[in-house]
Amino acid sequence: MGGRQGSCRQGNCIDACNREIVVARRTAKSARKKVVKSGSSRGSGSTAPQPVSSSSDALKRSRRGTGVRIAPSLLAANFTNLSEAIKPLRALSLNWLHLDIMDGVFVPNISFGPDVVRQIRGLDETLYFDAHLMITEPRRYVKEFLEAGAQSVTFHVEAAGDDSGPLLRYIRRQGAHSGISIKPRTKVSEIRDHLPFTDLVLVMTVEPGFGGQKMIPATLNKVRELVHLREELGLEYLIQVDGGIDPTTAPLAVAAGADVLVAGTSVFGGGRIRQNTRELRKSLSKVS
Ligand code: DX5
Ligand code: ZN
Protein backbone atom coordinates (compact mmCIF):
# COMPACT_ATOMS: atom_id res chain seq x y z
CA MET A 1 0.00 0.00 0.00
CA GLY A 2 1.17 3.53 -0.60
CA GLY A 3 2.17 5.85 2.24
CA ARG A 4 -0.69 7.32 4.21
CA GLN A 5 0.64 10.69 5.31
CA GLY A 6 -0.32 12.44 2.07
CA SER A 7 -4.06 12.52 2.66
CA CYS A 8 -4.32 11.79 6.37
CA ARG A 9 -4.21 15.22 7.92
CA GLN A 10 -2.80 15.12 11.48
CA GLY A 11 -2.58 11.37 10.95
CA ASN A 12 -6.04 10.92 12.48
CA CYS A 13 -8.13 9.66 9.60
CA ILE A 14 -8.45 6.18 11.09
CA ASP A 15 -9.94 7.65 14.26
CA ALA A 16 -12.25 9.91 12.29
CA CYS A 17 -13.41 7.06 10.11
CA ASN A 18 -13.92 4.81 13.12
CA ARG A 19 -16.00 7.49 14.84
CA GLU A 20 -18.21 7.72 11.73
CA ILE A 21 -18.62 3.97 11.79
CA VAL A 22 -19.58 3.88 15.46
CA VAL A 23 -22.24 6.57 14.89
CA ALA A 24 -23.45 4.83 11.73
CA ARG A 25 -23.67 1.54 13.59
CA ARG A 26 -26.07 3.07 16.13
CA THR A 27 -28.34 4.50 13.43
CA ALA A 28 -28.12 1.30 11.41
CA LYS A 29 -29.83 -0.65 14.18
CA SER A 30 -32.82 1.69 14.27
CA ALA A 31 -32.91 1.82 10.45
CA ARG A 32 -33.15 -1.96 10.32
CA LYS A 33 -36.04 -1.90 12.76
CA LYS A 34 -37.88 0.67 10.62
CA VAL A 35 -37.33 -1.32 7.45
CA VAL A 36 -38.75 -4.45 9.05
CA LYS A 37 -41.69 -2.52 10.50
CA SER A 38 -42.67 -0.76 7.28
CA GLY A 39 -41.99 -3.82 5.13
CA SER A 40 -40.03 -1.50 2.87
CA SER A 41 -36.52 -2.26 1.74
CA ARG A 42 -35.66 1.44 1.53
CA GLY A 43 -36.63 2.48 5.05
CA SER A 44 -37.71 6.03 5.74
CA GLY A 45 -36.70 9.27 7.41
CA SER A 46 -33.15 10.38 8.03
CA THR A 47 -31.78 6.86 8.30
CA ALA A 48 -32.83 5.91 4.77
CA PRO A 49 -30.04 5.50 2.23
CA GLN A 50 -28.79 8.86 1.03
CA PRO A 51 -29.11 9.71 -2.64
CA VAL A 52 -25.69 9.80 -4.21
CA SER A 53 -24.69 13.27 -5.25
CA SER A 54 -21.79 12.61 -7.58
CA SER A 55 -21.64 10.77 -10.89
CA SER A 56 -25.07 9.29 -10.32
CA ASP A 57 -25.49 8.80 -14.06
CA ALA A 58 -22.55 6.44 -14.01
CA LEU A 59 -24.64 3.92 -12.12
CA LYS A 60 -27.92 4.27 -13.99
CA ARG A 61 -29.00 0.87 -15.16
CA SER A 62 -30.59 0.19 -18.48
CA ARG A 63 -33.58 -2.01 -17.92
CA ARG A 64 -33.55 -3.02 -21.58
CA GLY A 65 -30.20 -4.71 -21.16
CA THR A 66 -28.55 -2.41 -23.66
CA GLY A 67 -26.47 -0.58 -21.09
CA VAL A 68 -23.91 -3.20 -20.18
CA ARG A 69 -20.73 -1.47 -19.16
CA ILE A 70 -17.17 -2.63 -19.53
CA ALA A 71 -14.90 -1.54 -16.69
CA PRO A 72 -11.26 -2.01 -17.75
CA SER A 73 -9.13 -3.20 -14.87
CA LEU A 74 -5.89 -1.26 -14.66
CA LEU A 75 -4.17 -4.29 -13.15
CA ALA A 76 -3.61 -5.68 -16.64
CA ALA A 77 -2.21 -2.42 -18.03
CA ASN A 78 1.42 -1.60 -18.71
CA PHE A 79 2.51 -0.06 -15.39
CA THR A 80 5.57 1.53 -16.91
CA ASN A 81 3.31 3.80 -18.94
CA LEU A 82 -0.09 4.21 -17.31
CA SER A 83 -0.69 7.49 -19.03
CA GLU A 84 -0.53 5.78 -22.46
CA ALA A 85 -2.65 2.89 -21.18
CA ILE A 86 -5.60 5.00 -20.12
CA LYS A 87 -5.42 7.54 -22.93
CA PRO A 88 -7.49 5.54 -25.49
CA LEU A 89 -10.28 4.66 -23.04
CA ARG A 90 -12.47 7.75 -23.45
CA ALA A 91 -12.38 7.62 -27.22
CA LEU A 92 -13.53 3.99 -27.02
CA SER A 93 -16.41 5.05 -24.72
CA LEU A 94 -14.85 3.06 -21.91
CA ASN A 95 -15.75 5.51 -19.16
CA TRP A 96 -14.98 3.40 -16.13
CA LEU A 97 -11.60 2.52 -14.69
CA HIS A 98 -11.53 -0.43 -12.30
CA LEU A 99 -8.78 -0.07 -9.69
CA ASP A 100 -7.76 -3.29 -7.96
CA ILE A 101 -6.25 -2.59 -4.56
CA MET A 102 -4.46 -5.57 -3.00
CA ASP A 103 -2.64 -5.63 0.31
CA GLY A 104 -0.86 -9.00 0.24
CA VAL A 105 -2.90 -10.13 3.27
CA PHE A 106 -6.52 -10.43 2.16
CA VAL A 107 -5.19 -11.70 -1.16
CA PRO A 108 -1.75 -13.13 -1.97
CA ASN A 109 -0.71 -10.20 -4.13
CA ILE A 110 0.14 -6.52 -3.71
CA SER A 111 -0.89 -3.84 -6.20
CA PHE A 112 -1.00 -0.14 -5.37
CA GLY A 113 -2.43 2.29 -2.85
CA PRO A 114 -4.23 5.64 -2.59
CA ASP A 115 -1.22 7.73 -3.60
CA VAL A 116 -1.08 5.97 -6.95
CA VAL A 117 -4.84 6.38 -7.39
CA ARG A 118 -4.42 10.11 -6.76
CA GLN A 119 -1.72 10.33 -9.39
CA ILE A 120 -3.81 8.44 -11.94
CA ARG A 121 -6.68 10.80 -11.17
CA GLY A 122 -4.36 13.59 -12.19
CA LEU A 123 -3.93 11.93 -15.59
CA ASP A 124 -7.66 11.85 -16.30
CA GLU A 125 -10.37 13.76 -14.49
CA THR A 126 -13.20 12.36 -16.60
CA LEU A 127 -13.09 8.58 -16.08
CA TYR A 128 -15.31 7.04 -13.42
CA PHE A 129 -12.97 5.60 -10.80
CA ASP A 130 -14.26 2.30 -9.47
CA ALA A 131 -12.05 1.16 -6.59
CA HIS A 132 -12.13 -2.51 -5.58
CA LEU A 133 -10.51 -2.96 -2.18
CA MET A 134 -9.13 -6.44 -1.64
CA ILE A 135 -7.70 -5.53 1.74
CA THR A 136 -8.21 -6.43 5.38
CA GLU A 137 -9.83 -3.77 7.57
CA PRO A 138 -11.20 -1.70 4.68
CA ARG A 139 -12.56 0.86 7.15
CA ARG A 140 -9.01 2.09 7.74
CA TYR A 141 -8.56 3.10 4.12
CA VAL A 142 -11.93 3.91 2.56
CA LYS A 143 -11.60 7.61 3.36
CA GLU A 144 -8.21 7.82 1.70
CA PHE A 145 -9.42 6.22 -1.51
CA LEU A 146 -12.36 8.61 -1.63
CA GLU A 147 -10.02 11.54 -1.14
CA ALA A 148 -7.74 10.16 -3.82
CA GLY A 149 -10.59 10.40 -6.35
CA ALA A 150 -12.52 7.12 -6.23
CA GLN A 151 -16.19 7.63 -7.13
CA SER A 152 -17.22 4.18 -6.03
CA VAL A 153 -15.56 2.14 -3.34
CA THR A 154 -16.21 -1.58 -3.13
CA PHE A 155 -14.93 -3.65 -0.23
CA HIS A 156 -15.24 -7.34 0.62
CA VAL A 157 -17.81 -8.52 3.14
CA GLU A 158 -15.33 -11.27 4.13
CA ALA A 159 -12.91 -8.53 5.23
CA ALA A 160 -15.31 -5.97 6.66
CA GLY A 161 -17.62 -8.31 8.62
CA ASP A 162 -19.79 -6.27 11.00
CA ASP A 163 -18.36 -3.03 9.62
CA SER A 164 -20.04 -3.67 6.27
CA GLY A 165 -23.33 -1.85 6.93
CA PRO A 166 -21.73 1.23 8.53
CA LEU A 167 -19.10 1.38 5.79
CA LEU A 168 -21.68 1.29 2.98
CA ARG A 169 -23.55 4.16 4.63
CA TYR A 170 -20.34 6.07 5.23
CA ILE A 171 -19.38 5.83 1.55
CA ARG A 172 -22.80 7.12 0.48
CA ARG A 173 -22.65 9.98 2.97
CA GLN A 174 -19.42 11.08 1.33
CA GLY A 175 -21.35 11.43 -1.94
CA ALA A 176 -19.83 8.33 -3.52
CA HIS A 177 -21.26 5.01 -4.61
CA SER A 178 -21.11 2.13 -2.17
CA GLY A 179 -20.01 -1.33 -3.26
CA ILE A 180 -19.82 -4.71 -1.58
CA SER A 181 -18.12 -7.80 -2.97
CA ILE A 182 -18.29 -11.53 -2.40
CA LYS A 183 -15.63 -14.13 -3.17
CA PRO A 184 -16.59 -17.25 -5.17
CA ARG A 185 -17.35 -19.29 -2.05
CA THR A 186 -19.34 -16.61 -0.23
CA LYS A 187 -23.11 -16.85 -0.47
CA VAL A 188 -25.43 -14.00 -1.48
CA SER A 189 -27.23 -14.50 1.84
CA GLU A 190 -24.12 -13.05 3.55
CA ILE A 191 -24.84 -9.63 2.05
CA ARG A 192 -28.61 -9.72 1.77
CA ASP A 193 -29.20 -7.34 4.69
CA HIS A 194 -26.77 -4.83 3.17
CA LEU A 195 -28.37 -4.67 -0.27
CA PRO A 196 -30.64 -1.69 0.48
CA PHE A 197 -27.52 0.38 1.19
CA THR A 198 -25.49 -0.83 -1.77
CA ASP A 199 -25.09 0.79 -5.19
CA LEU A 200 -22.85 -1.88 -6.66
CA VAL A 201 -22.61 -5.59 -5.89
CA LEU A 202 -19.39 -7.15 -7.14
CA VAL A 203 -19.52 -10.89 -7.69
CA MET A 204 -16.01 -12.30 -7.92
CA THR A 205 -15.98 -14.79 -10.78
CA VAL A 206 -12.43 -15.92 -9.90
CA GLU A 207 -10.59 -16.14 -6.58
CA PRO A 208 -9.40 -12.56 -6.01
CA GLY A 209 -5.70 -11.77 -6.25
CA PHE A 210 -4.59 -12.16 -9.83
CA GLY A 211 -5.62 -11.19 -13.30
CA GLY A 212 -5.66 -13.60 -16.20
CA GLN A 213 -7.54 -16.46 -14.49
CA LYS A 214 -10.37 -18.57 -15.87
CA MET A 215 -13.91 -17.65 -14.86
CA ILE A 216 -15.69 -20.04 -12.48
CA PRO A 217 -19.05 -20.58 -14.26
CA ALA A 218 -20.98 -21.51 -11.08
CA THR A 219 -20.46 -17.97 -9.74
CA LEU A 220 -22.98 -16.74 -12.33
CA ASN A 221 -25.74 -18.42 -10.31
CA LYS A 222 -25.15 -15.67 -7.75
CA VAL A 223 -25.66 -13.05 -10.44
CA ARG A 224 -29.04 -14.64 -11.24
CA GLU A 225 -29.90 -14.69 -7.54
CA LEU A 226 -28.99 -11.01 -7.20
CA VAL A 227 -31.17 -10.10 -10.19
CA HIS A 228 -34.07 -11.92 -8.57
CA LEU A 229 -33.47 -10.27 -5.17
CA ARG A 230 -33.22 -6.81 -6.74
CA GLU A 231 -36.65 -7.30 -8.26
CA GLU A 232 -38.11 -8.78 -5.10
CA LEU A 233 -36.75 -6.02 -2.84
CA GLY A 234 -37.38 -3.18 -5.29
CA LEU A 235 -33.74 -2.08 -5.31
CA GLU A 236 -31.51 -0.48 -7.94
CA TYR A 237 -28.00 -1.77 -7.35
CA LEU A 238 -25.80 -2.69 -10.28
CA ILE A 239 -24.33 -6.17 -10.51
CA GLN A 240 -20.67 -6.31 -11.45
CA VAL A 241 -18.69 -9.42 -12.36
CA ASP A 242 -14.93 -9.54 -12.01
CA GLY A 243 -12.43 -12.10 -13.21
CA GLY A 244 -11.95 -14.11 -16.39
CA ILE A 245 -14.32 -11.98 -18.47
CA ASP A 246 -13.45 -12.40 -22.14
CA PRO A 247 -15.35 -12.71 -25.46
CA THR A 248 -16.44 -16.26 -24.48
CA THR A 249 -17.57 -15.60 -20.91
CA ALA A 250 -18.84 -12.02 -21.26
CA PRO A 251 -22.06 -13.06 -23.07
CA LEU A 252 -22.72 -15.68 -20.36
CA ALA A 253 -22.32 -13.06 -17.63
CA VAL A 254 -24.63 -10.62 -19.40
CA ALA A 255 -27.21 -13.35 -20.03
CA ALA A 256 -27.10 -14.10 -16.29
CA GLY A 257 -27.86 -10.44 -15.58
CA ALA A 258 -24.53 -8.67 -15.06
CA ASP A 259 -24.62 -4.89 -15.62
CA VAL A 260 -20.89 -4.17 -15.37
CA LEU A 261 -18.13 -6.39 -16.71
CA VAL A 262 -14.67 -5.90 -15.22
CA ALA A 263 -12.19 -6.74 -17.93
CA GLY A 264 -8.45 -6.71 -17.36
CA THR A 265 -6.64 -8.99 -19.77
CA SER A 266 -9.43 -8.82 -22.34
CA VAL A 267 -9.03 -5.02 -22.63
CA PHE A 268 -5.38 -4.26 -21.83
CA GLY A 269 -3.86 -7.60 -22.88
CA GLY A 270 -0.91 -7.22 -25.22
CA GLY A 271 -1.50 -3.46 -25.28
CA ARG A 272 -4.07 -4.02 -28.07
CA ILE A 273 -6.77 -2.01 -26.34
CA ARG A 274 -8.75 -0.98 -29.44
CA GLN A 275 -8.77 -4.41 -31.02
CA ASN A 276 -9.54 -6.16 -27.72
CA THR A 277 -12.42 -3.82 -26.98
CA ARG A 278 -13.87 -4.36 -30.44
CA GLU A 279 -13.79 -8.13 -29.94
CA LEU A 280 -15.34 -7.92 -26.50
CA ARG A 281 -18.14 -5.68 -27.74
CA LYS A 282 -18.74 -7.90 -30.73
CA SER A 283 -19.23 -10.87 -28.41
CA LEU A 284 -21.90 -8.89 -26.57
CA SER A 285 -23.83 -7.81 -29.63
CA LYS A 286 -25.98 -10.95 -29.56
CA VAL A 287 -27.00 -10.66 -25.93
CA SER A 288 -27.43 -6.92 -25.44
C1 DX5 B 1 -8.77 -10.07 -9.47
C2 DX5 B 1 -9.18 -8.65 -9.81
C3 DX5 B 1 -9.69 -8.46 -11.19
C4 DX5 B 1 -8.73 -8.84 -12.25
C5 DX5 B 1 -9.45 -9.05 -13.54
O1 DX5 B 1 -8.51 -10.17 -8.11
O2 DX5 B 1 -10.18 -8.20 -8.93
O3 DX5 B 1 -10.16 -7.15 -11.39
O4 DX5 B 1 -7.73 -7.88 -12.43
O5 DX5 B 1 -8.51 -9.48 -14.46
P1 DX5 B 1 -8.88 -10.39 -15.66
O6 DX5 B 1 -9.94 -9.68 -16.43
O7 DX5 B 1 -7.61 -10.52 -16.41
O8 DX5 B 1 -9.38 -11.69 -15.11
ZN1 ZN C 1 -11.39 -6.16 -9.30
CSV table of C-alpha atoms and ligand atoms in Angstrom, one decimal:
chain,number,residue,atom,x,y,z
A,1,MET,CA,0.0,0.0,0.0
A,2,GLY,CA,1.2,3.5,-0.6
A,3,GLY,CA,2.2,5.9,2.2
A,4,ARG,CA,-0.7,7.3,4.2
A,5,GLN,CA,0.6,10.7,5.3
A,6,GLY,CA,-0.3,12.4,2.1
A,7,SER,CA,-4.1,12.5,2.7
A,8,CYS,CA,-4.3,11.8,6.4
A,9,ARG,CA,-4.2,15.2,7.9
A,10,GLN,CA,-2.8,15.1,11.5
A,11,GLY,CA,-2.6,11.4,10.9
A,12,ASN,CA,-6.0,10.9,12.5
A,13,CYS,CA,-8.1,9.7,9.6
A,14,ILE,CA,-8.4,6.2,11.1
A,15,ASP,CA,-9.9,7.6,14.3
A,16,ALA,CA,-12.2,9.9,12.3
A,17,CYS,CA,-13.4,7.1,10.1
A,18,ASN,CA,-13.9,4.8,13.1
A,19,ARG,CA,-16.0,7.5,14.8
A,20,GLU,CA,-18.2,7.7,11.7
A,21,ILE,CA,-18.6,4.0,11.8
A,22,VAL,CA,-19.6,3.9,15.5
A,23,VAL,CA,-22.2,6.6,14.9
A,24,ALA,CA,-23.4,4.8,11.7
A,25,ARG,CA,-23.7,1.5,13.6
A,26,ARG,CA,-26.1,3.1,16.1
A,27,THR,CA,-28.3,4.5,13.4
A,28,ALA,CA,-28.1,1.3,11.4
A,29,LYS,CA,-29.8,-0.7,14.2
A,30,SER,CA,-32.8,1.7,14.3
A,31,ALA,CA,-32.9,1.8,10.5
A,32,ARG,CA,-33.1,-2.0,10.3
A,33,LYS,CA,-36.0,-1.9,12.8
A,34,LYS,CA,-37.9,0.7,10.6
A,35,VAL,CA,-37.3,-1.3,7.5
A,36,VAL,CA,-38.7,-4.4,9.0
A,37,LYS,CA,-41.7,-2.5,10.5
A,38,SER,CA,-42.7,-0.8,7.3
A,39,GLY,CA,-42.0,-3.8,5.1
A,40,SER,CA,-40.0,-1.5,2.9
A,41,SER,CA,-36.5,-2.3,1.7
A,42,ARG,CA,-35.7,1.4,1.5
A,43,GLY,CA,-36.6,2.5,5.0
A,44,SER,CA,-37.7,6.0,5.7
A,45,GLY,CA,-36.7,9.3,7.4
A,46,SER,CA,-33.2,10.4,8.0
A,47,THR,CA,-31.8,6.9,8.3
A,48,ALA,CA,-32.8,5.9,4.8
A,49,PRO,CA,-30.0,5.5,2.2
A,50,GLN,CA,-28.8,8.9,1.0
A,51,PRO,CA,-29.1,9.7,-2.6
A,52,VAL,CA,-25.7,9.8,-4.2
A,53,SER,CA,-24.7,13.3,-5.2
A,54,SER,CA,-21.8,12.6,-7.6
A,55,SER,CA,-21.6,10.8,-10.9
A,56,SER,CA,-25.1,9.3,-10.3
A,57,ASP,CA,-25.5,8.8,-14.1
A,58,ALA,CA,-22.5,6.4,-14.0
A,59,LEU,CA,-24.6,3.9,-12.1
A,60,LYS,CA,-27.9,4.3,-14.0
A,61,ARG,CA,-29.0,0.9,-15.2
A,62,SER,CA,-30.6,0.2,-18.5
A,63,ARG,CA,-33.6,-2.0,-17.9
A,64,ARG,CA,-33.6,-3.0,-21.6
A,65,GLY,CA,-30.2,-4.7,-21.2
A,66,THR,CA,-28.5,-2.4,-23.7
A,67,GLY,CA,-26.5,-0.6,-21.1
A,68,VAL,CA,-23.9,-3.2,-20.2
A,69,ARG,CA,-20.7,-1.5,-19.2
A,70,ILE,CA,-17.2,-2.6,-19.5
A,71,ALA,CA,-14.9,-1.5,-16.7
A,72,PRO,CA,-11.3,-2.0,-17.8
A,73,SER,CA,-9.1,-3.2,-14.9
A,74,LEU,CA,-5.9,-1.3,-14.7
A,75,LEU,CA,-4.2,-4.3,-13.1
A,76,ALA,CA,-3.6,-5.7,-16.6
A,77,ALA,CA,-2.2,-2.4,-18.0
A,78,ASN,CA,1.4,-1.6,-18.7
A,79,PHE,CA,2.5,-0.1,-15.4
A,80,THR,CA,5.6,1.5,-16.9
A,81,ASN,CA,3.3,3.8,-18.9
A,82,LEU,CA,-0.1,4.2,-17.3
A,83,SER,CA,-0.7,7.5,-19.0
A,84,GLU,CA,-0.5,5.8,-22.5
A,85,ALA,CA,-2.7,2.9,-21.2
A,86,ILE,CA,-5.6,5.0,-20.1
A,87,LYS,CA,-5.4,7.5,-22.9
A,88,PRO,CA,-7.5,5.5,-25.5
A,89,LEU,CA,-10.3,4.7,-23.0
A,90,ARG,CA,-12.5,7.8,-23.4
A,91,ALA,CA,-12.4,7.6,-27.2
A,92,LEU,CA,-13.5,4.0,-27.0
A,93,SER,CA,-16.4,5.0,-24.7
A,94,LEU,CA,-14.8,3.1,-21.9
A,95,ASN,CA,-15.7,5.5,-19.2
A,96,TRP,CA,-15.0,3.4,-16.1
A,97,LEU,CA,-11.6,2.5,-14.7
A,98,HIS,CA,-11.5,-0.4,-12.3
A,99,LEU,CA,-8.8,-0.1,-9.7
A,100,ASP,CA,-7.8,-3.3,-8.0
A,101,ILE,CA,-6.3,-2.6,-4.6
A,102,MET,CA,-4.5,-5.6,-3.0
A,103,ASP,CA,-2.6,-5.6,0.3
A,104,GLY,CA,-0.9,-9.0,0.2
A,105,VAL,CA,-2.9,-10.1,3.3
A,106,PHE,CA,-6.5,-10.4,2.2
A,107,VAL,CA,-5.2,-11.7,-1.2
A,108,PRO,CA,-1.7,-13.1,-2.0
A,109,ASN,CA,-0.7,-10.2,-4.1
A,110,ILE,CA,0.1,-6.5,-3.7
A,111,SER,CA,-0.9,-3.8,-6.2
A,112,PHE,CA,-1.0,-0.1,-5.4
A,113,GLY,CA,-2.4,2.3,-2.9
A,114,PRO,CA,-4.2,5.6,-2.6
A,115,ASP,CA,-1.2,7.7,-3.6
A,116,VAL,CA,-1.1,6.0,-6.9
A,117,VAL,CA,-4.8,6.4,-7.4
A,118,ARG,CA,-4.4,10.1,-6.8
A,119,GLN,CA,-1.7,10.3,-9.4
A,120,ILE,CA,-3.8,8.4,-11.9
A,121,ARG,CA,-6.7,10.8,-11.2
A,122,GLY,CA,-4.4,13.6,-12.2
A,123,LEU,CA,-3.9,11.9,-15.6
A,124,ASP,CA,-7.7,11.8,-16.3
A,125,GLU,CA,-10.4,13.8,-14.5
A,126,THR,CA,-13.2,12.4,-16.6
A,127,LEU,CA,-13.1,8.6,-16.1
A,128,TYR,CA,-15.3,7.0,-13.4
A,129,PHE,CA,-13.0,5.6,-10.8
A,130,ASP,CA,-14.3,2.3,-9.5
A,131,ALA,CA,-12.0,1.2,-6.6
A,132,HIS,CA,-12.1,-2.5,-5.6
A,133,LEU,CA,-10.5,-3.0,-2.2
A,134,MET,CA,-9.1,-6.4,-1.6
A,135,ILE,CA,-7.7,-5.5,1.7
A,136,THR,CA,-8.2,-6.4,5.4
A,137,GLU,CA,-9.8,-3.8,7.6
A,138,PRO,CA,-11.2,-1.7,4.7
A,139,ARG,CA,-12.6,0.9,7.1
A,140,ARG,CA,-9.0,2.1,7.7
A,141,TYR,CA,-8.6,3.1,4.1
A,142,VAL,CA,-11.9,3.9,2.6
A,143,LYS,CA,-11.6,7.6,3.4
A,144,GLU,CA,-8.2,7.8,1.7
A,145,PHE,CA,-9.4,6.2,-1.5
A,146,LEU,CA,-12.4,8.6,-1.6
A,147,GLU,CA,-10.0,11.5,-1.1
A,148,ALA,CA,-7.7,10.2,-3.8
A,149,GLY,CA,-10.6,10.4,-6.3
A,150,ALA,CA,-12.5,7.1,-6.2
A,151,GLN,CA,-16.2,7.6,-7.1
A,152,SER,CA,-17.2,4.2,-6.0
A,153,VAL,CA,-15.6,2.1,-3.3
A,154,THR,CA,-16.2,-1.6,-3.1
A,155,PHE,CA,-14.9,-3.7,-0.2
A,156,HIS,CA,-15.2,-7.3,0.6
A,157,VAL,CA,-17.8,-8.5,3.1
A,158,GLU,CA,-15.3,-11.3,4.1
A,159,ALA,CA,-12.9,-8.5,5.2
A,160,ALA,CA,-15.3,-6.0,6.7
A,161,GLY,CA,-17.6,-8.3,8.6
A,162,ASP,CA,-19.8,-6.3,11.0
A,163,ASP,CA,-18.4,-3.0,9.6
A,164,SER,CA,-20.0,-3.7,6.3
A,165,GLY,CA,-23.3,-1.9,6.9
A,166,PRO,CA,-21.7,1.2,8.5
A,167,LEU,CA,-19.1,1.4,5.8
A,168,LEU,CA,-21.7,1.3,3.0
A,169,ARG,CA,-23.6,4.2,4.6
A,170,TYR,CA,-20.3,6.1,5.2
A,171,ILE,CA,-19.4,5.8,1.5
A,172,ARG,CA,-22.8,7.1,0.5
A,173,ARG,CA,-22.6,10.0,3.0
A,174,GLN,CA,-19.4,11.1,1.3
A,175,GLY,CA,-21.4,11.4,-1.9
A,176,ALA,CA,-19.8,8.3,-3.5
A,177,HIS,CA,-21.3,5.0,-4.6
A,178,SER,CA,-21.1,2.1,-2.2
A,179,GLY,CA,-20.0,-1.3,-3.3
A,180,ILE,CA,-19.8,-4.7,-1.6
A,181,SER,CA,-18.1,-7.8,-3.0
A,182,ILE,CA,-18.3,-11.5,-2.4
A,183,LYS,CA,-15.6,-14.1,-3.2
A,184,PRO,CA,-16.6,-17.3,-5.2
A,185,ARG,CA,-17.4,-19.3,-2.1
A,186,THR,CA,-19.3,-16.6,-0.2
A,187,LYS,CA,-23.1,-16.8,-0.5
A,188,VAL,CA,-25.4,-14.0,-1.5
A,189,SER,CA,-27.2,-14.5,1.8
A,190,GLU,CA,-24.1,-13.1,3.6
A,191,ILE,CA,-24.8,-9.6,2.0
A,192,ARG,CA,-28.6,-9.7,1.8
A,193,ASP,CA,-29.2,-7.3,4.7
A,194,HIS,CA,-26.8,-4.8,3.2
A,195,LEU,CA,-28.4,-4.7,-0.3
A,196,PRO,CA,-30.6,-1.7,0.5
A,197,PHE,CA,-27.5,0.4,1.2
A,198,THR,CA,-25.5,-0.8,-1.8
A,199,ASP,CA,-25.1,0.8,-5.2
A,200,LEU,CA,-22.8,-1.9,-6.7
A,201,VAL,CA,-22.6,-5.6,-5.9
A,202,LEU,CA,-19.4,-7.1,-7.1
A,203,VAL,CA,-19.5,-10.9,-7.7
A,204,MET,CA,-16.0,-12.3,-7.9
A,205,THR,CA,-16.0,-14.8,-10.8
A,206,VAL,CA,-12.4,-15.9,-9.9
A,207,GLU,CA,-10.6,-16.1,-6.6
A,208,PRO,CA,-9.4,-12.6,-6.0
A,209,GLY,CA,-5.7,-11.8,-6.2
A,210,PHE,CA,-4.6,-12.2,-9.8
A,211,GLY,CA,-5.6,-11.2,-13.3
A,212,GLY,CA,-5.7,-13.6,-16.2
A,213,GLN,CA,-7.5,-16.5,-14.5
A,214,LYS,CA,-10.4,-18.6,-15.9
A,215,MET,CA,-13.9,-17.6,-14.9
A,216,ILE,CA,-15.7,-20.0,-12.5
A,217,PRO,CA,-19.1,-20.6,-14.3
A,218,ALA,CA,-21.0,-21.5,-11.1
A,219,THR,CA,-20.5,-18.0,-9.7
A,220,LEU,CA,-23.0,-16.7,-12.3
A,221,ASN,CA,-25.7,-18.4,-10.3
A,222,LYS,CA,-25.1,-15.7,-7.8
A,223,VAL,CA,-25.7,-13.0,-10.4
A,224,ARG,CA,-29.0,-14.6,-11.2
A,225,GLU,CA,-29.9,-14.7,-7.5
A,226,LEU,CA,-29.0,-11.0,-7.2
A,227,VAL,CA,-31.2,-10.1,-10.2
A,228,HIS,CA,-34.1,-11.9,-8.6
A,229,LEU,CA,-33.5,-10.3,-5.2
A,230,ARG,CA,-33.2,-6.8,-6.7
A,231,GLU,CA,-36.6,-7.3,-8.3
A,232,GLU,CA,-38.1,-8.8,-5.1
A,233,LEU,CA,-36.8,-6.0,-2.8
A,234,GLY,CA,-37.4,-3.2,-5.3
A,235,LEU,CA,-33.7,-2.1,-5.3
A,236,GLU,CA,-31.5,-0.5,-7.9
A,237,TYR,CA,-28.0,-1.8,-7.4
A,238,LEU,CA,-25.8,-2.7,-10.3
A,239,ILE,CA,-24.3,-6.2,-10.5
A,240,GLN,CA,-20.7,-6.3,-11.5
A,241,VAL,CA,-18.7,-9.4,-12.4
A,242,ASP,CA,-14.9,-9.5,-12.0
A,243,GLY,CA,-12.4,-12.1,-13.2
A,244,GLY,CA,-11.9,-14.1,-16.4
A,245,ILE,CA,-14.3,-12.0,-18.5
A,246,ASP,CA,-13.5,-12.4,-22.1
A,247,PRO,CA,-15.4,-12.7,-25.5
A,248,THR,CA,-16.4,-16.3,-24.5
A,249,THR,CA,-17.6,-15.6,-20.9
A,250,ALA,CA,-18.8,-12.0,-21.3
A,251,PRO,CA,-22.1,-13.1,-23.1
A,252,LEU,CA,-22.7,-15.7,-20.4
A,253,ALA,CA,-22.3,-13.1,-17.6
A,254,VAL,CA,-24.6,-10.6,-19.4
A,255,ALA,CA,-27.2,-13.3,-20.0
A,256,ALA,CA,-27.1,-14.1,-16.3
A,257,GLY,CA,-27.9,-10.4,-15.6
A,258,ALA,CA,-24.5,-8.7,-15.1
A,259,ASP,CA,-24.6,-4.9,-15.6
A,260,VAL,CA,-20.9,-4.2,-15.4
A,261,LEU,CA,-18.1,-6.4,-16.7
A,262,VAL,CA,-14.7,-5.9,-15.2
A,263,ALA,CA,-12.2,-6.7,-17.9
A,264,GLY,CA,-8.4,-6.7,-17.4
A,265,THR,CA,-6.6,-9.0,-19.8
A,266,SER,CA,-9.4,-8.8,-22.3
A,267,VAL,CA,-9.0,-5.0,-22.6
A,268,PHE,CA,-5.4,-4.3,-21.8
A,269,GLY,CA,-3.9,-7.6,-22.9
A,270,GLY,CA,-0.9,-7.2,-25.2
A,271,GLY,CA,-1.5,-3.5,-25.3
A,272,ARG,CA,-4.1,-4.0,-28.1
A,273,ILE,CA,-6.8,-2.0,-26.3
A,274,ARG,CA,-8.8,-1.0,-29.4
A,275,GLN,CA,-8.8,-4.4,-31.0
A,276,ASN,CA,-9.5,-6.2,-27.7
A,277,THR,CA,-12.4,-3.8,-27.0
A,278,ARG,CA,-13.9,-4.4,-30.4
A,279,GLU,CA,-13.8,-8.1,-29.9
A,280,LEU,CA,-15.3,-7.9,-26.5
A,281,ARG,CA,-18.1,-5.7,-27.7
A,282,LYS,CA,-18.7,-7.9,-30.7
A,283,SER,CA,-19.2,-10.9,-28.4
A,284,LEU,CA,-21.9,-8.9,-26.6
A,285,SER,CA,-23.8,-7.8,-29.6
A,286,LYS,CA,-26.0,-10.9,-29.6
A,287,VAL,CA,-27.0,-10.7,-25.9
A,288,SER,CA,-27.4,-6.9,-25.4
B,1,DX5,C1,-8.8,-10.1,-9.5
B,1,DX5,C2,-9.2,-8.6,-9.8
B,1,DX5,C3,-9.7,-8.5,-11.2
B,1,DX5,C4,-8.7,-8.8,-12.2
B,1,DX5,C5,-9.4,-9.1,-13.5
B,1,DX5,O1,-8.5,-10.2,-8.1
B,1,DX5,O2,-10.2,-8.2,-8.9
B,1,DX5,O3,-10.2,-7.1,-11.4
B,1,DX5,O4,-7.7,-7.9,-12.4
B,1,DX5,O5,-8.5,-9.5,-14.5
B,1,DX5,P1,-8.9,-10.4,-15.7
B,1,DX5,O6,-9.9,-9.7,-16.4
B,1,DX5,O7,-7.6,-10.5,-16.4
B,1,DX5,O8,-9.4,-11.7,-15.1
B,2,ZN,ZN,-11.4,-6.2,-9.3
